[in-house]
Short mmCIF file of C-alpha atoms and ligand atoms in Angstrom, two decimals:
data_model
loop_
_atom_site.label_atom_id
_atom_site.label_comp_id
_atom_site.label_asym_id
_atom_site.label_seq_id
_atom_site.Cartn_x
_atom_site.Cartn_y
_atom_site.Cartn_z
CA UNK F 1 -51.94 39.73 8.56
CA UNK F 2 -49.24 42.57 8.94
CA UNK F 3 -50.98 45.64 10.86
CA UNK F 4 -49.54 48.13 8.98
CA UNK F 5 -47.79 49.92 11.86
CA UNK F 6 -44.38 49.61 10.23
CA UNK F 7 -45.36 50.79 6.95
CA UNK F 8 -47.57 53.75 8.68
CA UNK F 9 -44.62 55.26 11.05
CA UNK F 10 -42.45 54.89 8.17
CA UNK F 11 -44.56 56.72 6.30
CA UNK F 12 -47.32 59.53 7.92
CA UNK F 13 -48.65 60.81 4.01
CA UNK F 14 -52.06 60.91 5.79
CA UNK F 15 -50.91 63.08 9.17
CA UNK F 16 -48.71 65.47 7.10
CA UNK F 17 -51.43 66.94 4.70
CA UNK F 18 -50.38 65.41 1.41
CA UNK F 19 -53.84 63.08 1.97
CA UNK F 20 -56.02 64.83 3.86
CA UNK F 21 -56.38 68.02 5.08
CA UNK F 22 -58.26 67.41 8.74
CA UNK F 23 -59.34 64.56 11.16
CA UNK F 24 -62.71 64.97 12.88
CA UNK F 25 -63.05 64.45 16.34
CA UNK F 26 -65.89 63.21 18.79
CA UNK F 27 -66.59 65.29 22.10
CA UNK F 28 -64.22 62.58 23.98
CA UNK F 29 -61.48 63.33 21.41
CA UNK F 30 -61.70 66.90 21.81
CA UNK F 31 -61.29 66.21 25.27
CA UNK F 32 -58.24 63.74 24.64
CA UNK F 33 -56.18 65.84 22.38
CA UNK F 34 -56.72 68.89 25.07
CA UNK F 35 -55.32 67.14 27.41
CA UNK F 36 -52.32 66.07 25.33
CA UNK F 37 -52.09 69.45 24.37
CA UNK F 38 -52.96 69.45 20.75
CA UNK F 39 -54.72 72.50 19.38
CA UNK F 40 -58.21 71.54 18.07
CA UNK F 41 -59.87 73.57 15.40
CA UNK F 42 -63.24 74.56 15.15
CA UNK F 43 -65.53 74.60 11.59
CA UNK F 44 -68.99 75.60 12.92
CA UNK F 45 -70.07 72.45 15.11
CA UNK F 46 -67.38 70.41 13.80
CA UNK F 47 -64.28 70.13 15.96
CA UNK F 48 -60.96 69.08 13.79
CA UNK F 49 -57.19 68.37 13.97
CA UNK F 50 -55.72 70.67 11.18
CA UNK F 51 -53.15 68.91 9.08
CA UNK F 52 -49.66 69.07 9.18
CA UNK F 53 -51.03 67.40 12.73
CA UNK F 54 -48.93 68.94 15.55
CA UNK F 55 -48.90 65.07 16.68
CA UNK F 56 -46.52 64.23 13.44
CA UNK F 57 -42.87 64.01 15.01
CA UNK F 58 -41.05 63.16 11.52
CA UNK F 59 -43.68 60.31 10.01
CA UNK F 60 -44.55 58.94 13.41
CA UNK F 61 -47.68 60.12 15.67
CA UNK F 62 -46.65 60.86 18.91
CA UNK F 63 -50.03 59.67 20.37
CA UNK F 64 -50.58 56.51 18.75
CA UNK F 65 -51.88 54.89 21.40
CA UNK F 66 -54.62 57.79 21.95
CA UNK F 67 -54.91 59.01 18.13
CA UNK F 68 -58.38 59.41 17.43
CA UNK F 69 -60.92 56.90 16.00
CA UNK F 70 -61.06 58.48 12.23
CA UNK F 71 -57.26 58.23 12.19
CA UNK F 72 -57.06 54.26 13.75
CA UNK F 73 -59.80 53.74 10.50
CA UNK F 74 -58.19 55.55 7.85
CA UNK F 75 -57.00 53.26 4.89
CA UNK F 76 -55.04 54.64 2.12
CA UNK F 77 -54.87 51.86 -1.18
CA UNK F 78 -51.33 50.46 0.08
CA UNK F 79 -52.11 49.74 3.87
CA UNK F 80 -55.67 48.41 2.63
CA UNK F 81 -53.26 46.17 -0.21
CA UNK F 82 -50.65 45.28 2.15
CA UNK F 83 -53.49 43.95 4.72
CA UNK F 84 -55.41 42.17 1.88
CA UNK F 85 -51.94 40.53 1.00
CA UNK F 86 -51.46 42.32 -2.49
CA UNK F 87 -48.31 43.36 -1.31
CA UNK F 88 -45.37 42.41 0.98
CA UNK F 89 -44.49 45.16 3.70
CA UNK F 90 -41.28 45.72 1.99
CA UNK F 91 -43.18 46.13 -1.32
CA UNK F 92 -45.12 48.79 0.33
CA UNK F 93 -41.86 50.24 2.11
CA UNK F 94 -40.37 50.70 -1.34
CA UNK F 95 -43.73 52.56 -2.82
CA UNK F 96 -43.79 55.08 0.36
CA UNK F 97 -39.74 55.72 -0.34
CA UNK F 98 -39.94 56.36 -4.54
CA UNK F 99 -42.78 58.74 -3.57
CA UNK F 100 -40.85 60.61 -1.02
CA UNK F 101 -37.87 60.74 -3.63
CA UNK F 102 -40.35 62.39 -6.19
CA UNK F 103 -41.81 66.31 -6.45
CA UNK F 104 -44.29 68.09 -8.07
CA UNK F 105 -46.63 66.15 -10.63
CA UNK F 106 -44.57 62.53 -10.65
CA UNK F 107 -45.40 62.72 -6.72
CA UNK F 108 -48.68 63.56 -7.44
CA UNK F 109 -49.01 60.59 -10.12
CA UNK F 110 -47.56 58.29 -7.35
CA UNK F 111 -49.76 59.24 -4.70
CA UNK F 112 -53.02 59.28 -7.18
CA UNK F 113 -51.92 55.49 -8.71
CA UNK F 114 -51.18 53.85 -4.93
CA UNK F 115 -52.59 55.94 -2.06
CA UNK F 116 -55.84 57.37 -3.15
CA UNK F 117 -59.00 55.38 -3.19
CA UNK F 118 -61.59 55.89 -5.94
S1 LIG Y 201 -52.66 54.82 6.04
FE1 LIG Y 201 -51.52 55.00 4.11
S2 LIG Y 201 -51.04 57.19 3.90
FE2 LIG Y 201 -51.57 56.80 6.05
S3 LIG Y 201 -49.59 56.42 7.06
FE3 LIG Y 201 -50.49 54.42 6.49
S4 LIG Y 201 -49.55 53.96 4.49
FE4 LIG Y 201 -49.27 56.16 4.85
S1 LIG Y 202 -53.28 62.12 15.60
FE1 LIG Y 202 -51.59 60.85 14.88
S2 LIG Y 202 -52.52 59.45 13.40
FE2 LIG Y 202 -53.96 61.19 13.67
S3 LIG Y 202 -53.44 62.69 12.06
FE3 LIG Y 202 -52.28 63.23 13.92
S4 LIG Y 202 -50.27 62.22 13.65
FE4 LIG Y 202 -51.74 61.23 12.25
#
């Protein structure tokens, strides 16, 4: 089964805030992305990584191995149909590109028809 890693550093739609606005994080998270020097946010008791994430370099995360739990989970529609098989990697390469090449509403259509989950 292909891990998605390719198609996820090529692509970072749910780091840069075009998916999601924050990440929560546990206590040991908090902790974690101190220490790597990432500002964490606070929304009464919750504790969050705003979105652009300061970890984003280009549409990699520069703390992969350490990103926190919500972000290892997260499935958008194409990583969850390139790990079921629906599509090939470079299938799912192509959909990230076209939606990159797109603004405005026709991005918005793409990232509704093949990110989004219902
Ligand atoms: S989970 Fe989806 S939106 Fe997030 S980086 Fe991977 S392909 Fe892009
Ligand atoms: S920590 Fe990494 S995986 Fe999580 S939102 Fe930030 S850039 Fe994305």
């Amino acid at each position: 089964m292909d891990d998605g890693t390719e198609l996820c550093t090529a692509c970072g739609f749910c780091c840069d805030g075009t998916l999601v606005d924050v990440v929560r994080l546990d206590e040991a998270e908090v902790a974690t992305m101190t220490r790597l020097g990432l500002p964490v946010a606070r929304a009464g008791a919750l504790r969050l990584l705003e979105q652009p994430c300061a970890a984003l370099a280009g549409t990699r995360c520069r703390v992969y191995g350490d990103r926190p739990a919500r972000c290892a989970a997260f499935r958008c529609r194409l990583l969850a149909e390139l790990e079921a098989g629906a599509v090939t990697r470079e299938e799912a390469l192509a959909v990230v590109a076209h939606a990159r090449s797109l603004e405005g509403e026709a991005r918005a259509d793409v990232l509704e028809a093949r990110f989004r989950r219902a």
